[in-house]
Amino acid sequence: MRSLHSCSALCLVAACAQLALAPPASPQATAYVPTLDPAYADLDALVASGLVSGLISGQRPYSRAAFARAAEEARARLQGEDGTGAQHPAPEPRFLEALERLEARFVSAHGAPGSPVRGATADASWVDSPSRAIRARYEGVPERIDADLNPLLQRNQGREVSDGGTLAAEAWGDIRLGSRFAAAAHPRVWLAAPPGGGTEAAATLVRGYARGLFGNLSVDVGRNTFTHGHARALGVALSDNARGLDMVRLSMERPARLPWILQHLGPVAFAGTLATLGDDRDNAGGMLVVWEASIRPHGNLEVGLTLLNQQGGAGAPTGSLGDRILDAFFLGKRIARPFSSFPRDPEFSDKLVGIDARLTLPGPRLEFYAEGVTTDDHDLFFLRPREALWTEAAWTGGVRVFGLGEDGRVDLWAEGGRNGVRPYTHHQYTSGLTLDRRILGSPLGPLATGFQGGVDWTGTQDRVSAAGAWERYHGDEYYRLYDAPMEWLLETDNPDEIRVRATLDWVHRPAVIGIRTTVRLGYEHVRRFDFTDRNRSNFLAQVGVGWVW
């Protein structure tokens, strides 16, 4: 396992250097499209229909230029100008409308400097849904992760919506500086009236960054949200649950191919990120290093790898700068374990390793995906594979089908996830892999199981989504068997908290310029709230309106 990590890390660095510096045909630095933007729903539909195949779906966000290239690829394929000589049959109206929206928004204005302001919205919420602390119950300590749970109000890139009433406003804009540089800003302000009385007001930066494009190498500095994987709501590595990371990020503007015979492996994409985890945690000022690699060995198959390394911060174990740099590349020196002859990494970091895969079948427009993360304890894979791949892991799998109905306007989806004892928190970093009390990965947190499903209807300018969810949060407590490596045994079988939830979302979106309206309604019934004998019902009503240009 040690040689595997060393080899993979060295190959990753070499491949990043070779691929990122290969210049694209016409480098144009453009801002990123936020991962919750409705444009991704249109793009996903075109990918499922087989009109777009030149993207790596597991690494987001995409730039505005990437959306433009995808729309141009789809149009060329429809017109038989994609180099194959075959003309793709015209799809249902929904897919043609999706392509036209992307062309109007990204292709027609792609080469122009554009307006420095893209849009502004205001929203009002009424909520009766209190948060509770997530618990990771093991080794006699009930809380080993600093995170809150409130499914109706989270999974929204860290936006604060208070229990009670909330008024909020936000604006976003981006600007291009020549062909190689771009910048974007997205501030948000809100005023909340909690149930106990009084008011609270605050402001935050949802995202704000500068971006430089040098050949195929993108260098980002600032705050932004990036995700890894294919899950809709339960992404296990990096999801839309928390706010954007303050970071320096190196990534590829477009997929490329490895040199020599390795080019037959298909398009690949790599990214590396150094981010701070903020001060609202036990180890204030901690750092996070993320390595991402995705490859598409077949036009319908994509496979990805994620490595996350958390280290540093106030009160964290010390280590030399050289050791920390080596450890960030998963090349750190090893120390022996008292109960094993296998080596392990230094104690000044915690690591997660994740894998993901997606299979797309353009004929029936089906998409299957699976992804998982687990703690990177090397000896655990050899001596206790079940502990590594189940007890310590978080897994999500799902299926989507696009374009049902005469006009192709109906999509169905289903997704399930299961998280083990401590996939996001262990050892000395007791705040876990969190940011401002939000888990960076699956919002279920440790010791939880969830299933979700829904139906989406997409009209000419409207999209309606109905979804349901069932989630079980386990109140059990575990202890570790110290005469065997990392074996967790059930100590106390406590009652579980169970949540059943239904949501309804409506989005009115203009093709390019106009009014954007959103409505979100939600109901949730909670049994044994906060692992007590109390049951409760939670409600959410949110209305937003804005202008996009």
PDB file of N, CA and C in Angstrom, residues 300-338:
ATOM      1  N   ASN A 300     -18.715   5.950 -22.264  1.00  0.00           N
ATOM      2  CA  ASN A 300     -19.852   5.866 -21.348  1.00  0.00           C
ATOM      3  C   ASN A 300     -19.442   5.626 -19.900  1.00  0.00           C
ATOM      4  N   LEU A 301     -18.153   5.502 -19.635  1.00  0.00           N
ATOM      5  CA  LEU A 301     -17.686   5.152 -18.285  1.00  0.00           C
ATOM      6  C   LEU A 301     -16.680   6.184 -17.801  1.00  0.00           C
ATOM      7  N   GLU A 302     -16.865   6.632 -16.566  1.00  0.00           N
ATOM      8  CA  GLU A 302     -15.932   7.559 -15.925  1.00  0.00           C
ATOM      9  C   GLU A 302     -15.590   7.034 -14.530  1.00  0.00           C
ATOM     10  N   VAL A 303     -14.308   7.095 -14.182  1.00  0.00           N
ATOM     11  CA  VAL A 303     -13.822   6.611 -12.897  1.00  0.00           C
ATOM     12  C   VAL A 303     -12.984   7.709 -12.259  1.00  0.00           C
ATOM     13  N   GLY A 304     -13.127   7.900 -10.952  1.00  0.00           N
ATOM     14  CA  GLY A 304     -12.405   8.970 -10.273  1.00  0.00           C
ATOM     15  C   GLY A 304     -11.780   8.520  -8.971  1.00  0.00           C
ATOM     16  N   LEU A 305     -10.773   9.276  -8.540  1.00  0.00           N
ATOM     17  CA  LEU A 305     -10.061   9.051  -7.286  1.00  0.00           C
ATOM     18  C   LEU A 305      -9.918  10.381  -6.563  1.00  0.00           C
ATOM     19  N   THR A 306     -10.157  10.380  -5.241  1.00  0.00           N
ATOM     20  CA  THR A 306      -9.999  11.571  -4.417  1.00  0.00           C
ATOM     21  C   THR A 306      -9.149  11.237  -3.200  1.00  0.00           C
ATOM     22  N   LEU A 307      -8.177  12.095  -2.894  1.00  0.00           N
ATOM     23  CA  LEU A 307      -7.349  11.965  -1.702  1.00  0.00           C
ATOM     24  C   LEU A 307      -7.469  13.247  -0.897  1.00  0.00           C
ATOM     25  N   LEU A 308      -7.874  13.136   0.361  1.00  0.00           N
ATOM     26  CA  LEU A 308      -8.039  14.294   1.230  1.00  0.00           C
ATOM     27  C   LEU A 308      -7.105  14.153   2.426  1.00  0.00           C
ATOM     28  N   ASN A 309      -6.381  15.212   2.720  1.00  0.00           N
ATOM     29  CA  ASN A 309      -5.394  15.215   3.795  1.00  0.00           C
ATOM     30  C   ASN A 309      -5.642  16.438   4.667  1.00  0.00           C
ATOM     31  N   GLN A 310      -6.030  16.212   5.929  1.00  0.00           N
ATOM     32  CA  GLN A 310      -6.285  17.288   6.882  1.00  0.00           C
ATOM     33  C   GLN A 310      -5.135  17.345   7.869  1.00  0.00           C
ATOM     34  N   GLN A 311      -4.537  18.532   8.062  1.00  0.00           N
ATOM     35  CA  GLN A 311      -3.427  18.660   8.991  1.00  0.00           C
ATOM     36  C   GLN A 311      -3.314  20.089   9.481  1.00  0.00           C
ATOM     37  N   GLY A 312      -2.544  20.261  10.580  1.00  0.00           N
ATOM     38  CA  GLY A 312      -2.248  21.587  11.104  1.00  0.00           C
ATOM     39  C   GLY A 312      -3.388  22.168  11.920  1.00  0.00           C
ATOM     40  N   GLY A 313      -3.197  23.402  12.367  1.00  0.00           N
ATOM     41  CA  GLY A 313      -4.170  24.094  13.190  1.00  0.00           C
ATOM     42  C   GLY A 313      -3.735  24.167  14.636  1.00  0.00           C
ATOM     43  N   ALA A 314      -4.379  25.036  15.410  1.00  0.00           N
ATOM     44  CA  ALA A 314      -4.038  25.246  16.814  1.00  0.00           C
ATOM     45  C   ALA A 314      -4.183  23.956  17.605  1.00  0.00           C
ATOM     46  N   GLY A 315      -3.154  23.611  18.344  1.00  0.00           N
ATOM     47  CA  GLY A 315      -3.185  22.424  19.182  1.00  0.00           C
ATOM     48  C   GLY A 315      -3.003  21.119  18.457  1.00  0.00           C
ATOM     49  N   ALA A 316      -2.818  21.150  17.147  1.00  0.00           N
ATOM     50  CA  ALA A 316      -2.632  19.915  16.386  1.00  0.00           C
ATOM     51  C   ALA A 316      -1.221  19.383  16.609  1.00  0.00           C
ATOM     52  N   PRO A 317      -1.003  18.091  16.393  1.00  0.00           N
ATOM     53  CA  PRO A 317       0.346  17.527  16.519  1.00  0.00           C
ATOM     54  C   PRO A 317       1.328  18.242  15.606  1.00  0.00           C
ATOM     55  N   THR A 318       2.540  18.382  16.079  1.00  0.00           N
ATOM     56  CA  THR A 318       3.552  19.114  15.330  1.00  0.00           C
ATOM     57  C   THR A 318       4.244  18.206  14.325  1.00  0.00           C
ATOM     58  N   GLY A 319       4.833  18.839  13.342  1.00  0.00           N
ATOM     59  CA  GLY A 319       5.608  18.136  12.322  1.00  0.00           C
ATOM     60  C   GLY A 319       6.440  19.138  11.559  1.00  0.00           C
ATOM     61  N   SER A 320       7.565  18.710  11.047  1.00  0.00           N
ATOM     62  CA  SER A 320       8.430  19.616  10.302  1.00  0.00           C
ATOM     63  C   SER A 320       7.774  19.975   8.968  1.00  0.00           C
ATOM     64  N   LEU A 321       8.234  21.086   8.386  1.00  0.00           N
ATOM     65  CA  LEU A 321       7.687  21.526   7.110  1.00  0.00           C
ATOM     66  C   LEU A 321       7.920  20.475   6.036  1.00  0.00           C
ATOM     67  N   GLY A 322       9.119  19.879   6.037  1.00  0.00           N
ATOM     68  CA  GLY A 322       9.409  18.851   5.046  1.00  0.00           C
ATOM     69  C   GLY A 322       8.491  17.652   5.170  1.00  0.00           C
ATOM     70  N   ASP A 323       8.264  17.206   6.427  1.00  0.00           N
ATOM     71  CA  ASP A 323       7.368  16.068   6.634  1.00  0.00           C
ATOM     72  C   ASP A 323       5.948  16.399   6.184  1.00  0.00           C
ATOM     73  N   ARG A 324       5.504  17.632   6.449  1.00  0.00           N
ATOM     74  CA  ARG A 324       4.145  18.012   6.063  1.00  0.00           C
ATOM     75  C   ARG A 324       3.996  18.053   4.545  1.00  0.00           C
ATOM     76  N   ILE A 325       5.020  18.545   3.864  1.00  0.00           N
ATOM     77  CA  ILE A 325       4.950  18.590   2.407  1.00  0.00           C
ATOM     78  C   ILE A 325       4.917  17.184   1.833  1.00  0.00           C
ATOM     79  N   LEU A 326       5.783  16.309   2.334  1.00  0.00           N
ATOM     80  CA  LEU A 326       5.774  14.928   1.860  1.00  0.00           C
ATOM     81  C   LEU A 326       4.441  14.256   2.168  1.00  0.00           C
ATOM     82  N   ASP A 327       3.917  14.519   3.370  1.00  0.00           N
ATOM     83  CA  ASP A 327       2.660  13.897   3.770  1.00  0.00           C
ATOM     84  C   ASP A 327       1.504  14.388   2.912  1.00  0.00           C
ATOM     85  N   ALA A 328       1.561  15.649   2.471  1.00  0.00           N
ATOM     86  CA  ALA A 328       0.507  16.177   1.602  1.00  0.00           C
ATOM     87  C   ALA A 328       0.445  15.432   0.280  1.00  0.00           C
ATOM     88  N   PHE A 329       1.585  14.880  -0.145  1.00  0.00           N
ATOM     89  CA  PHE A 329       1.627  14.078  -1.365  1.00  0.00           C
ATOM     90  C   PHE A 329       1.506  12.580  -1.064  1.00  0.00           C
ATOM     91  N   PHE A 330       1.079  12.233   0.162  1.00  0.00           N
ATOM     92  CA  PHE A 330       0.928  10.844   0.589  1.00  0.00           C
ATOM     93  C   PHE A 330       2.262  10.094   0.462  1.00  0.00           C
ATOM     94  N   LEU A 331       3.364  10.809   0.766  1.00  0.00           N
ATOM     95  CA  LEU A 331       4.695  10.219   0.710  1.00  0.00           C
ATOM     96  C   LEU A 331       5.374  10.291   2.069  1.00  0.00           C
ATOM     97  N   GLY A 332       4.620  10.541   3.146  1.00  0.00           N
ATOM     98  CA  GLY A 332       5.207  10.753   4.455  1.00  0.00           C
ATOM     99  C   GLY A 332       5.928   9.525   4.986  1.00  0.00           C
ATOM    100  N   LYS A 333       6.878   9.764   5.879  1.00  0.00           N
ATOM    101  CA  LYS A 333       7.589   8.655   6.500  1.00  0.00           C
ATOM    102  C   LYS A 333       6.652   7.888   7.417  1.00  0.00           C
ATOM    103  N   ARG A 334       6.973   6.628   7.680  1.00  0.00           N
ATOM    104  CA  ARG A 334       6.086   5.724   8.413  1.00  0.00           C
ATOM    105  C   ARG A 334       6.600   5.470   9.825  1.00  0.00           C
ATOM    106  N   ILE A 335       5.659   5.205  10.713  1.00  0.00           N
ATOM    107  CA  ILE A 335       6.006   4.795  12.066  1.00  0.00           C
ATOM    108  C   ILE A 335       5.234   3.528  12.380  1.00  0.00           C
ATOM    109  N   ALA A 336       5.776   2.693  13.250  1.00  0.00           N
ATOM    110  CA  ALA A 336       5.183   1.377  13.495  1.00  0.00           C
ATOM    111  C   ALA A 336       3.991   1.479  14.431  1.00  0.00           C
ATOM    112  N   ARG A 337       3.048   0.599  14.240  1.00  0.00           N
ATOM    113  CA  ARG A 337       1.915   0.491  15.141  1.00  0.00           C
ATOM    114  C   ARG A 337       2.207  -0.523  16.233  1.00  0.00           C
ATOM    115  N   PRO A 338       1.695  -0.311  17.442  1.00  0.00           N
ATOM    116  CA  PRO A 338       1.980  -1.256  18.514  1.00  0.00           C
ATOM    117  C   PRO A 338       1.383  -2.636  18.284  1.00  0.00           C
TER     118      PRO A 338
END
